CSV table of C-alpha atoms in Angstrom, one decimal:
chain,number,residue,atom,x,y,z
A,739,MET,CA,0.4,12.2,-31.9
A,740,MET,CA,-3.0,11.1,-33.3
A,741,MET,CA,-6.2,11.6,-31.3
A,742,ILE,CA,-9.6,9.9,-31.8
A,743,THR,CA,-12.5,11.3,-29.8
A,744,ARG,CA,-15.8,9.8,-28.7
A,745,ARG,CA,-18.4,10.6,-26.1
A,746,GLN,CA,-23.4,-3.1,-5.0
A,747,ALA,CA,-22.3,-3.1,-1.5
A,748,LEU,CA,-19.4,-4.8,0.2
A,749,CYS,CA,-20.1,-8.5,-0.3
A,750,SER,CA,-17.4,-10.5,1.3
A,751,SER,CA,-14.7,-10.4,4.0
A,752,THR,CA,-11.6,-8.1,4.0
A,753,PHE,CA,-8.4,-9.2,5.8
A,754,ALA,CA,-5.8,-6.5,6.5
A,755,LEU,CA,-2.2,-6.3,7.7
A,756,GLY,CA,0.3,-3.6,8.4
A,757,GLY,CA,-1.2,-0.1,7.8
A,758,ILE,CA,-4.7,-1.5,7.1
A,759,VAL,CA,-7.8,-1.2,9.2
A,760,LEU,CA,-9.6,-4.5,10.0
A,761,ALA,CA,-13.1,-5.1,8.7
A,762,THR,CA,-14.8,-3.9,11.9
A,763,GLN,CA,-12.7,-0.8,12.0
A,764,LEU,CA,-13.3,-0.1,8.3
A,765,ALA,CA,-17.1,-0.1,8.9
A,766,LYS,CA,-16.6,2.7,11.5
A,767,THR,CA,-14.3,4.6,9.2
A,768,GLU,CA,-16.9,4.3,6.4
A,769,ALA,CA,-19.5,5.9,8.6
A,770,ALA,CA,-17.2,8.8,9.3
A,771,GLU,CA,-16.3,9.4,5.6
A,772,PRO,CA,-18.3,11.4,3.1
A,773,LYS,CA,-20.4,9.1,0.9
A,774,SER,CA,-18.5,10.2,-2.1
A,775,ALA,CA,-15.4,8.4,-0.8
A,776,PHE,CA,-17.0,5.1,-1.7
A,777,ALA,CA,-20.1,5.7,-3.9
A,778,ALA,CA,-19.5,6.7,-7.5
A,779,ASP,CA,-21.9,9.2,-9.0
A,780,PRO,CA,-23.7,7.3,-11.8
A,781,ALA,CA,-25.3,10.5,-13.0
A,782,GLN,CA,-21.8,11.9,-13.7
A,783,LYS,CA,-21.4,12.3,-17.5
A,784,LEU,CA,-18.1,11.0,-18.7
A,785,VAL,CA,-16.0,12.0,-21.7
A,786,THR,CA,-13.8,9.4,-23.4
A,787,GLU,CA,-10.7,10.2,-25.5
A,788,GLN,CA,-8.3,7.9,-27.2
A,789,PHE,CA,-4.8,8.6,-28.4
A,790,MET,CA,-2.0,6.9,-30.3
A,791,ILE,CA,1.2,8.3,-28.8
A,792,ASP,CA,4.9,7.8,-29.8
A,793,ALA,CA,7.0,5.4,-27.9
A,794,VAL,CA,10.6,6.1,-27.3
A,795,ASP,CA,11.5,3.6,-30.1
A,796,PRO,CA,10.8,4.9,-33.6
A,797,GLY,CA,7.8,3.3,-35.4
A,798,ILE,CA,6.1,2.2,-32.2
A,799,LYS,CA,2.7,3.7,-31.3
A,800,LEU,CA,1.1,3.2,-27.9
A,801,TYR,CA,-2.7,3.2,-27.3
A,802,VAL,CA,-3.9,5.4,-24.5
A,803,ARG,CA,-7.5,5.9,-23.3
A,804,ASN,CA,-8.7,8.7,-21.0
A,805,LYS,CA,-12.0,9.0,-19.1
A,806,ARG,CA,-13.0,12.0,-17.0
A,807,PRO,CA,-16.1,13.8,-15.8
A,808,GLU,CA,-17.5,16.1,-18.5
A,809,ASP,CA,-17.4,19.1,-16.1
A,810,LEU,CA,-13.8,18.5,-15.0
A,811,LYS,CA,-11.8,21.5,-16.2
A,812,GLN,CA,-9.0,21.8,-13.7
A,813,PHE,CA,-6.5,18.9,-13.5
A,814,ARG,CA,-4.5,18.0,-10.4
A,815,SER,CA,-1.9,15.3,-9.7
A,816,GLU,CA,-3.9,14.0,-6.7
A,817,LYS,CA,-6.8,13.2,-9.0
A,818,THR,CA,-5.0,11.7,-12.0
A,819,LEU,CA,-4.4,7.9,-12.4
A,820,LEU,CA,-2.8,5.6,-15.0
A,821,PHE,CA,-3.5,1.9,-15.2
A,822,VAL,CA,-1.4,-0.8,-17.0
A,823,HIS,CA,-2.4,-4.4,-17.7
A,824,GLY,CA,-0.9,-7.8,-16.8
A,825,ALA,CA,1.0,-10.4,-18.9
A,826,THR,CA,-1.7,-11.5,-21.3
A,827,GLN,CA,-4.6,-9.0,-21.3
A,828,PRO,CA,-5.0,-5.6,-22.9
A,829,SER,CA,-6.0,-2.8,-20.5
A,830,GLU,CA,-9.4,-2.0,-22.1
A,831,ALA,CA,-10.6,-5.6,-21.8
A,832,THR,CA,-10.3,-5.6,-18.1
A,833,PHE,CA,-10.0,-2.1,-16.7
A,834,ASP,CA,-12.6,-0.6,-18.9
A,835,LEU,CA,-15.0,-3.6,-19.5
A,836,PRO,CA,-18.5,-2.4,-18.5
A,837,LEU,CA,-20.2,-5.2,-16.5
A,838,GLU,CA,-23.8,-4.3,-15.6
A,839,GLY,CA,-23.1,-0.9,-17.1
A,840,LEU,CA,-20.0,0.0,-15.1
A,841,SER,CA,-16.3,-0.5,-15.6
A,842,TRP,CA,-13.6,0.1,-13.1
A,843,MET,CA,-12.4,3.0,-15.2
A,844,ASP,CA,-16.0,4.4,-15.1
A,845,TYR,CA,-16.0,4.0,-11.3
A,846,ILE,CA,-12.8,6.0,-10.7
A,847,ALA,CA,-13.8,8.7,-13.2
A,848,GLN,CA,-17.2,9.0,-11.5
A,849,HIS,CA,-15.3,9.9,-8.3
A,850,GLY,CA,-14.0,13.0,-10.1
A,851,TRP,CA,-10.7,11.5,-11.5
A,852,ASP,CA,-8.9,12.0,-14.7
A,853,VAL,CA,-8.1,8.3,-15.4
A,854,TYR,CA,-6.0,6.7,-18.1
A,855,LEU,CA,-5.0,3.3,-19.4
A,856,VAL,CA,-2.1,2.3,-21.6
A,857,ASP,CA,-1.3,-0.8,-23.6
A,858,VAL,CA,2.4,-1.8,-23.9
A,859,ARG,CA,3.6,-2.6,-27.4
A,860,GLY,CA,2.2,-5.9,-28.7
A,861,TYR,CA,-0.9,-5.6,-26.6
A,862,GLY,CA,-4.4,-4.3,-27.6
A,863,ARG,CA,-4.4,-1.5,-30.0
A,864,SER,CA,-0.7,-0.6,-29.6
A,865,THR,CA,1.7,-1.4,-32.4
A,866,ARG,CA,2.1,-5.1,-33.0
A,867,PRO,CA,5.8,-5.7,-33.9
A,868,PRO,CA,6.5,-7.7,-37.1
A,869,GLU,CA,7.3,-10.8,-35.0
A,870,MET,CA,3.6,-11.2,-34.4
A,871,ASP,CA,3.0,-11.6,-38.1
A,872,GLN,CA,5.1,-14.7,-38.2
A,873,PRO,CA,4.9,-18.1,-36.4
A,874,ALA,CA,5.9,-17.6,-32.7
A,875,ALA,CA,8.7,-20.1,-32.9
A,876,ASN,CA,10.5,-18.0,-35.6
A,877,ASN,CA,11.6,-15.3,-33.1
A,878,PRO,CA,12.7,-14.9,-29.5
A,879,PRO,CA,10.4,-13.3,-26.8
A,880,PHE,CA,9.9,-9.6,-27.1
A,881,ALA,CA,8.4,-6.8,-25.0
A,882,THR,CA,10.3,-7.6,-21.8
A,883,THR,CA,9.7,-5.6,-18.6
A,884,ASP,CA,12.6,-3.3,-19.5
A,885,VAL,CA,10.7,-2.3,-22.7
A,886,ALA,CA,7.4,-2.2,-20.9
A,887,ILE,CA,8.7,0.4,-18.4
A,888,LYS,CA,9.9,2.5,-21.3
A,889,ASP,CA,6.4,2.4,-22.9
A,890,VAL,CA,4.7,3.2,-19.6
A,891,GLY,CA,7.2,6.0,-19.1
A,892,SER,CA,6.1,7.5,-22.5
A,893,ALA,CA,2.5,7.4,-21.4
A,894,ILE,CA,3.3,9.1,-18.1
A,895,ASP,CA,5.3,11.8,-19.8
A,896,PHE,CA,2.4,12.3,-22.2
A,897,ILE,CA,-0.2,12.7,-19.4
A,898,ARG,CA,2.1,15.0,-17.4
A,899,GLN,CA,2.6,17.3,-20.4
A,900,ARG,CA,-1.0,17.2,-21.5
A,901,ARG,CA,-2.4,18.1,-18.1
A,902,GLY,CA,0.5,20.2,-16.8
A,903,VAL,CA,0.8,18.1,-13.7
A,904,PRO,CA,4.1,17.1,-12.1
A,905,LYS,CA,3.1,13.6,-11.0
A,906,LEU,CA,0.2,11.2,-11.1
A,907,SER,CA,-1.0,8.0,-9.4
A,908,LEU,CA,-0.1,4.6,-10.9
A,909,MET,CA,-1.9,1.3,-10.7
A,910,GLY,CA,-0.6,-2.0,-12.1
A,911,TRP,CA,-2.2,-5.5,-12.2
A,912,SER,CA,0.0,-8.6,-11.9
A,913,TRP,CA,2.9,-8.0,-14.3
A,914,GLY,CA,1.7,-4.4,-14.5
A,915,ALA,CA,2.5,-4.1,-10.8
A,916,VAL,CA,6.1,-5.0,-11.6
A,917,ILE,CA,6.2,-2.3,-14.3
A,918,MET,CA,4.7,0.3,-12.0
A,919,GLY,CA,6.7,-0.7,-9.0
A,920,ALA,CA,10.0,-0.6,-10.9
A,921,TYR,CA,9.1,2.7,-12.5
A,922,THR,CA,8.3,4.3,-9.2
A,923,ALA,CA,11.5,3.0,-7.6
A,924,ASP,CA,13.4,5.1,-10.1
A,925,HIS,CA,11.0,8.1,-10.3
A,926,ASN,CA,9.4,8.7,-6.9
A,927,ASP,CA,9.2,12.4,-7.9
A,928,ARG,CA,6.7,11.6,-10.7
A,929,VAL,CA,4.4,9.4,-8.7
A,930,ASP,CA,1.7,10.5,-6.2
A,931,ARG,CA,0.3,7.2,-5.0
A,932,LEU,CA,1.0,3.6,-6.1
A,933,VAL,CA,-1.5,0.6,-6.2
A,934,LEU,CA,0.0,-2.8,-6.7
A,935,TYR,CA,-2.9,-5.1,-7.5
A,936,ALA,CA,-2.1,-8.8,-7.4
A,937,PRO,CA,1.6,-8.1,-7.7
A,938,THR,CA,4.2,-10.6,-9.0
A,939,TRP,CA,6.9,-11.4,-6.5
A,940,LEU,CA,9.4,-14.2,-5.8
A,941,ARG,CA,8.0,-17.7,-6.4
A,942,THR,CA,7.7,-19.9,-3.3
A,943,SER,CA,7.2,-23.2,-5.1
A,944,PRO,CA,10.2,-25.3,-5.9
A,945,PRO,CA,11.7,-24.9,-9.4
A,946,PRO,CA,10.9,-27.5,-12.0
A,947,GLN,CA,13.3,-30.5,-12.2
A,948,THR,CA,13.5,-30.3,-16.0
A,949,ALA,CA,14.3,-27.3,-18.1
A,950,PRO,CA,11.2,-25.6,-19.6
A,951,PRO,CA,10.8,-25.6,-23.4
A,952,PRO,CA,12.1,-22.5,-25.2
A,953,LEU,CA,9.8,-19.6,-25.6
A,954,GLY,CA,8.8,-18.1,-28.9
A,955,ALA,CA,8.0,-14.5,-29.6
A,956,TYR,CA,4.5,-14.6,-28.3
A,957,VAL,CA,1.9,-16.9,-26.7
A,958,ALA,CA,-1.6,-17.6,-27.8
A,959,ALA,CA,-4.5,-19.0,-25.8
A,960,PRO,CA,-8.3,-19.5,-26.2
A,961,MET,CA,-10.3,-17.5,-23.8
A,962,ALA,CA,-11.5,-20.5,-21.8
A,963,THR,CA,-7.8,-21.4,-21.2
A,964,ALA,CA,-7.0,-17.9,-20.2
A,965,ARG,CA,-9.9,-17.9,-17.7
A,966,GLU,CA,-8.8,-21.2,-16.2
A,967,ARG,CA,-5.3,-19.7,-15.6
A,968,LEU,CA,-6.6,-16.5,-14.2
A,969,GLN,CA,-9.1,-18.1,-11.8
A,970,ALA,CA,-6.6,-20.8,-10.7
A,971,GLY,CA,-7.0,-21.3,-6.9
A,972,ALA,CA,-10.7,-20.6,-6.7
A,973,PRO,CA,-12.8,-23.7,-5.8
A,974,ASP,CA,-14.1,-25.4,-9.0
A,975,ASP,CA,-17.7,-25.2,-7.8
A,976,ARG,CA,-17.4,-21.5,-7.3
A,977,LYS,CA,-15.8,-20.3,-10.5
A,978,ASN,CA,-19.0,-19.9,-12.5
A,979,ASP,CA,-20.6,-18.2,-9.5
A,980,LEU,CA,-17.7,-15.7,-9.3
A,981,MET,CA,-17.8,-15.0,-13.1
A,982,PRO,CA,-21.2,-15.5,-14.6
A,983,ALA,CA,-21.4,-16.8,-18.2
A,984,SER,CA,-22.6,-13.4,-19.5
A,985,TRP,CA,-19.5,-11.7,-17.9
A,986,PHE,CA,-17.2,-14.3,-19.4
A,987,GLU,CA,-18.7,-13.8,-22.8
A,988,ALA,CA,-18.4,-10.0,-22.5
A,989,TRP,CA,-14.7,-10.3,-21.5
A,990,SER,CA,-14.0,-12.8,-24.2
A,991,ALA,CA,-15.5,-10.6,-26.9
A,992,ALA,CA,-13.6,-7.5,-25.8
A,993,ALA,CA,-10.3,-9.3,-25.5
A,994,LEU,CA,-10.6,-11.1,-28.9
A,995,ALA,CA,-11.7,-7.9,-30.6
A,996,SER,CA,-8.3,-6.4,-29.6
A,997,ASP,CA,-6.5,-9.1,-31.7
A,998,PRO,CA,-7.7,-9.1,-35.3
A,999,ILE,CA,-5.4,-11.9,-36.3
A,1000,GLY,CA,-5.8,-14.3,-33.3
A,1001,SER,CA,-9.6,-13.8,-33.2
A,1002,LYS,CA,-9.9,-15.2,-36.8
A,1003,GLN,CA,-8.1,-18.5,-35.9
A,1004,GLU,CA,-10.1,-21.6,-35.0
A,1005,PRO,CA,-10.5,-21.7,-32.1
A,1006,PRO,CA,-10.1,-18.0,-31.6
A,1007,VAL,CA,-7.1,-17.0,-29.5
A,1008,LEU,CA,-5.7,-14.0,-27.8
A,1009,ARG,CA,-2.0,-13.4,-28.6
A,1010,SER,CA,0.4,-11.6,-26.3
A,1011,PRO,CA,4.2,-11.0,-26.2
A,1012,ALA,CA,6.3,-13.6,-24.4
A,1013,GLY,CA,8.9,-11.2,-23.0
A,1014,VAL,CA,7.2,-11.2,-19.6
A,1015,PHE,CA,7.4,-15.1,-19.4
A,1016,GLN,CA,11.1,-14.9,-20.2
A,1017,ASP,CA,11.5,-12.4,-17.4
A,1018,ASN,CA,9.6,-14.7,-15.1
A,1019,ARG,CA,12.2,-17.4,-15.7
A,1020,ASN,CA,15.2,-15.1,-15.4
A,1021,TYR,CA,14.0,-13.3,-12.2
A,1022,TRP,CA,11.0,-14.5,-10.2
A,1023,ASP,CA,11.3,-18.2,-10.8
A,1024,ALA,CA,15.0,-18.0,-10.1
A,1025,GLY,CA,14.5,-16.2,-6.8
A,1026,LYS,CA,15.8,-12.8,-8.0
A,1027,ALA,CA,13.8,-9.7,-7.6
A,1028,TYR,CA,13.5,-7.5,-10.7
A,1029,TYR,CA,13.3,-4.3,-8.6
A,1030,ASP,CA,13.9,-3.2,-5.0
A,1031,PRO,CA,10.6,-2.2,-3.3
A,1032,GLY,CA,12.7,-0.5,-0.6
A,1033,ARG,CA,13.3,2.3,-3.0
A,1034,ILE,CA,9.6,3.2,-3.2
A,1035,LYS,CA,9.1,6.3,-1.0
A,1036,ILE,CA,5.4,7.2,-1.7
A,1037,PRO,CA,2.1,5.9,-0.3
A,1038,THR,CA,1.5,2.3,-1.6
A,1039,LEU,CA,-1.4,-0.1,-1.5
A,1040,VAL,CA,-0.8,-3.8,-2.0
A,1041,VAL,CA,-4.1,-5.6,-2.7
A,1042,VAL,CA,-4.7,-9.3,-3.4
A,1043,ALA,CA,-7.5,-11.8,-3.4
A,1044,GLU,CA,-8.0,-14.9,-1.2
A,1045,TRP,CA,-8.0,-17.5,-3.9
A,1046,ASP,CA,-5.3,-16.0,-6.1
A,1047,ARG,CA,-2.9,-18.8,-7.1
A,1048,VAL,CA,-1.1,-16.8,-9.7
A,1049,THR,CA,0.1,-14.2,-7.2
A,1050,PRO,CA,-0.6,-15.7,-3.8
A,1051,SER,CA,-1.2,-13.7,-0.7
A,1052,GLN,CA,2.0,-14.9,0.9
A,1053,SER,CA,4.0,-13.5,-1.9
A,1054,ALA,CA,2.1,-10.2,-1.8
A,1055,GLN,CA,2.8,-10.0,1.9
A,1056,ALA,CA,6.5,-10.6,1.4
A,1057,LEU,CA,6.5,-7.7,-1.1
A,1058,PHE,CA,4.6,-5.5,1.3
A,1059,HIS,CA,7.2,-6.1,4.0
A,1060,LYS,CA,9.9,-5.0,1.6
A,1061,LEU,CA,8.4,-1.6,1.3
A,1062,PRO,CA,9.8,1.1,3.7
A,1063,SER,CA,8.0,1.2,7.0
A,1064,SER,CA,5.4,3.9,6.9
A,1065,PRO,CA,1.8,4.6,8.0
A,1066,ASN,CA,1.1,5.3,4.3
A,1067,LYS,CA,1.5,1.7,3.1
A,1068,ARG,CA,-1.4,-0.6,3.3
A,1069,PHE,CA,-2.2,-4.3,2.6
A,1070,VAL,CA,-5.6,-5.6,1.8
A,1071,GLU,CA,-6.8,-9.1,1.0
A,1072,ILE,CA,-10.2,-9.5,-0.6
A,1073,GLY,CA,-12.3,-12.5,0.4
A,1074,GLU,CA,-13.7,-14.9,-2.2
A,1075,GLY,CA,-11.8,-13.7,-5.2
A,1076,SER,CA,-9.2,-15.0,-7.7
A,1077,HIS,CA,-6.4,-13.3,-9.7
A,1078,PHE,CA,-9.3,-12.0,-11.8
A,1079,VAL,CA,-11.4,-10.4,-9.0
A,1080,MET,CA,-11.8,-7.2,-10.9
A,1081,LEU,CA,-14.1,-9.1,-13.3
A,1082,GLU,CA,-15.8,-11.2,-10.7
A,1083,LYS,CA,-18.9,-10.7,-8.5
A,1084,ASN,CA,-16.9,-9.2,-5.6
A,1085,ARG,CA,-15.3,-6.6,-7.8
A,1086,MET,CA,-17.0,-3.7,-6.0
A,1087,GLN,CA,-15.2,-4.6,-2.9
A,1088,LEU,CA,-11.9,-4.2,-4.8
A,1089,PHE,CA,-13.0,-1.0,-6.3
A,1090,GLN,CA,-14.0,0.5,-3.0
A,1091,GLU,CA,-10.8,-0.6,-1.2
A,1092,VAL,CA,-8.7,1.0,-3.9
A,1093,GLN,CA,-10.8,4.2,-3.9
A,1094,PHE,CA,-10.6,4.4,-0.2
A,1095,PHE,CA,-6.8,4.3,-0.4
A,1096,LEU,CA,-6.6,6.8,-3.2
A,1097,ASN,CA,-8.7,9.2,-1.1
A,1098,TRP,CA,-7.2,8.3,2.3
A,1099,ALA,CA,-3.5,8.7,1.1
A,1100,ARG,CA,-4.1,12.2,0.1
A,1101,ARG,CA,-5.5,13.2,3.5
A,1102,ASN,CA,-2.7,11.5,5.5
């Protein structure tokens, strides 16, 4: 193992189902909760550490980042969290992107949490397999969900051993929610709470009439194209309002910086493994679930945004109803947000809803 060391208010509507309080009820709950349940402590000094850990497969290193309060000395399962990215974005470019001086990772750490992110192989600073040094068409897709679960499992084992904790909370975005959901279904004993943010589930649109073209080893997209896909569903006249130009530029710079080869192309592109897209064809587009949510036995939050066309609310609700009935499962829909709400102007509402669940689930 190698280590490298270095040191807004709710703004739109919330719709809730199942084990979730409605917006009016939430306001009453907030008043009864300690301020720390929602408000991060900006004066909290954070420590950042970075690691390259071994994957299960020889020759593969995985990038892990940790943030925690400087004065945090005792580590507990109920205050430890790991985040994993979606299909095309490295974790640090989304989960730890400081906008107006604050990233989501900062926000959770400022609440007294020991918080981590991991990049699956082929993403971010983790090992880029040799297929990415060749034209994409030369090789088949790699880094499927099976492989991603192994990589995330390595990160979970690393954190459990490092901190001496038996379990931790997991959060996945989009494809990352599939990874975390499937891992939890097999390892409930290692997971404290589960957050499925914009989760992938069975497609409701009819399948294409013609066979899709074959996939190569990886995909590559300019950042403007990536933004268009991630904000699909938001009204065209609202997209720039949701994500101001300066935020788009910050995200673009961070994402491209994680891909030293793609960023040098003209135009610059962000490359990512195509294994997830092969899985989409084999499972979700074909009406087959990759994992069984009914096997998840721990408190679970499903959260999605109103204008998310990538993982629509109807699909997220269908997943929610597959979870075992329990007062510890919750569904939240964030108003005026897309698949990319964590980097949009209503991101604080997402942060607060997730933080509320992380705190609430421990008390109930």
